[in-house]
């Protein structure tokens, strides 16, 4: 028998165990092992029922994603599942952890399914740019109905075991030992003389509903909500096939659609995004024996926009957190904001009132630094001003216990200088959350030059606890995300001076897939933030370079974005829909005139190149300087913090897929036409000359 699949006889029951850590993915060895095991169980005349279960933390979590894009190897998963389903002896899948993708499809191939109450089942293929390609789109609707199948397959969201029972996906729940539960169920099947009940032969799910209506509605919803995505419409098409074709033909149609998805560039980008996120957790240079400290309590200094959001992250994770403000009045406002934020979730129905009150008890407001003496970690989120940061860090250093980590949420200040305000620079780290901190998944972990390995490891582990995607970055102005976005925003504004309107630029970038256009985004966060950064950066700006002027003019006119009712757009009171701002049109005409630019119509491709390649060129500089560990980390930052479309894999992966020689040619053209902001990054030149990609480059080369 293969190493990863074991077949044993327990009396007249065949027990098949998969053991392929970490997640029992269906690589070729597992597929071959399953085929052999089920065939042997079938051939063994003493066997009367079959149990399939997995060792480790989970049932099969899907196909082996690493095999995608490589030549297929036999047996294929659909072939294996056909053998499982076709067996003449009743089989049961015993599910714990997560049965996902091909894992759930294997379970659906078994004749019965039982699950632990905390197990989850789902078909998340769509998140990888795929559709379930081993019968999931044909068998699930036959069991659970078209509506539920469409929901699960198009959203990719798993459901809990109890819900799976309601929808006939799982037959019953069990507690306790997997083997005992599986054998007990199998014996019952034998005693009751149960025949195989094949999912592919079921019809209950397809009856009694307006399937054509459900399909049409989902099709319309996907077309509207997921424009530009390749696989979701094909998921709908595959389920539609299940409603009208016999199983064998439906499976054939599913395979065709699956192969189309498999070959699409979006699949490659989404799989890149999946592995990049996991890779980001691996910190170069961190010794393997470093273990993170336990963080049992935390404090946040400053209860403004960020501080409150950060405090809520801890409360959401069940950790007590102290929130410190300058006086009772400011503290009262901060605590009210915490309550209001949860209140909005209660209103939306995503949080219960009881859960809200429980979480709020974890947030303790304080005004005295002495209250911070016993916490394991403090995150400072006060004004972005070095003088204020100095005061805070000196006080923290004085009151916090030895071993307490002192973190700053600064978005642009020099973390090494902040660390130097303390006598424990090795305990200082940057924890750069993104607004709204309780919602956004990204956490840039800023490694100062003295930050210790243990503090870094603890920060990464904390990211997981807070359900964030933590990415290590180095110290520089804006770290990775904001340093790049600054280039992007500046070029977007230069486009306005050349002749575009904010509406055109925003629309082009939304069509590209960005969650929001740069001008709508700036209006949302406030134009004064950028103005302050430009003010600081102007002091050290190399000769011959300057910023566009329109944003400063808007600030001077008091148009700071949504909060003042106007910025790049105009907003009616109480309405966030952007309208044209006539004052801006005049400012743009004047700016173009002043610079001697003849305004012209800009096409979408130019708008994309000018903004996205600005990200890429800066990303290349960041890599070369060692501010990011690897190009995929930059992608993770952009996918999780800046609304970059996952189906394009992130800015660096996008550049790789366009071809670095093509990108470089355009960067050089822009350099010649627009000046030194566009100086090509040496790394971009080097890789383009070598015919390589950012993904192939390794730090330290
Ligand atoms: N194939 C290969 N490797 C996988 C994998 C898979 N399906 N799923 C997870 N891994 C790897 C990860 O890359 C990671 O490797 P690393 O330790 O070397 O970085 C390791 O397993 C652990 O993964 P996580 O860090 O994500 O562990 P968690 O415990 O946080 O989560 C999980 C476990 C919920 C199973 C999560 O890994 C997950 O969602 N996996 C993907 C599931 C999926 O998308 N399945 C569908 C695949 S497509 C398919 O089945 C096609 C079929 O229809 C034909
Ligand atoms: P804010 O102005 O909304 O809040 C700052 C809060 O700090 C105020 O409530 C103020 O009363 C309090 N404060 C000031 N001095 C203090 C002191 N000595 N002790 C205790 N509290 C004090 O500012 P915001 O936007 O929350 O920013 C805070 C930090 O987070 C800044 O460093 C900023 O750069 C950073 N940041 C901001 C982001 C944003 O989108 N707003 C995103 C990421 C980081």
Short mmCIF file of N, CA, C and O in Angstrom, two decimals, residues 188 193 304 344 362 365 407 467 477:
data_model
loop_
_atom_site.label_atom_id
_atom_site.label_comp_id
_atom_site.label_asym_id
_atom_site.label_seq_id
_atom_site.Cartn_x
_atom_site.Cartn_y
_atom_site.Cartn_z
N UNK A 188 -23.31 -0.20 11.72
CA UNK A 188 -24.76 0.06 11.62
C UNK A 188 -25.24 -0.14 10.20
O UNK A 188 -26.30 -0.69 9.94
N UNK A 193 -28.37 -3.44 6.69
CA UNK A 193 -28.37 -3.92 5.31
C UNK A 193 -28.46 -2.79 4.30
O UNK A 193 -29.10 -2.91 3.25
N UNK A 304 -7.75 57.47 18.90
CA UNK A 304 -8.30 58.13 17.71
C UNK A 304 -8.76 57.09 16.70
O UNK A 304 -9.09 55.96 17.07
N UNK A 344 -22.66 49.41 15.02
CA UNK A 344 -22.95 49.34 13.58
C UNK A 344 -22.97 47.88 13.12
O UNK A 344 -23.81 47.50 12.29
N UNK A 362 -13.76 43.76 27.56
CA UNK A 362 -12.32 43.52 27.41
C UNK A 362 -11.55 44.82 27.18
O UNK A 362 -10.33 44.85 27.28
N UNK A 365 -10.72 51.50 29.52
CA UNK A 365 -10.19 52.84 29.30
C UNK A 365 -9.33 53.28 30.48
O UNK A 365 -9.70 53.07 31.64
N UNK A 407 5.37 48.83 20.65
CA UNK A 407 5.18 48.91 19.20
C UNK A 407 4.63 50.27 18.82
O UNK A 407 3.94 50.92 19.60
N UNK A 467 -5.96 37.57 13.46
CA UNK A 467 -6.51 37.21 12.14
C UNK A 467 -6.11 38.21 11.06
O UNK A 467 -6.91 38.61 10.21
N UNK A 477 10.64 55.61 4.51
CA UNK A 477 9.47 56.49 4.54
C UNK A 477 8.28 55.80 3.85
O UNK A 477 8.31 55.58 2.65
#
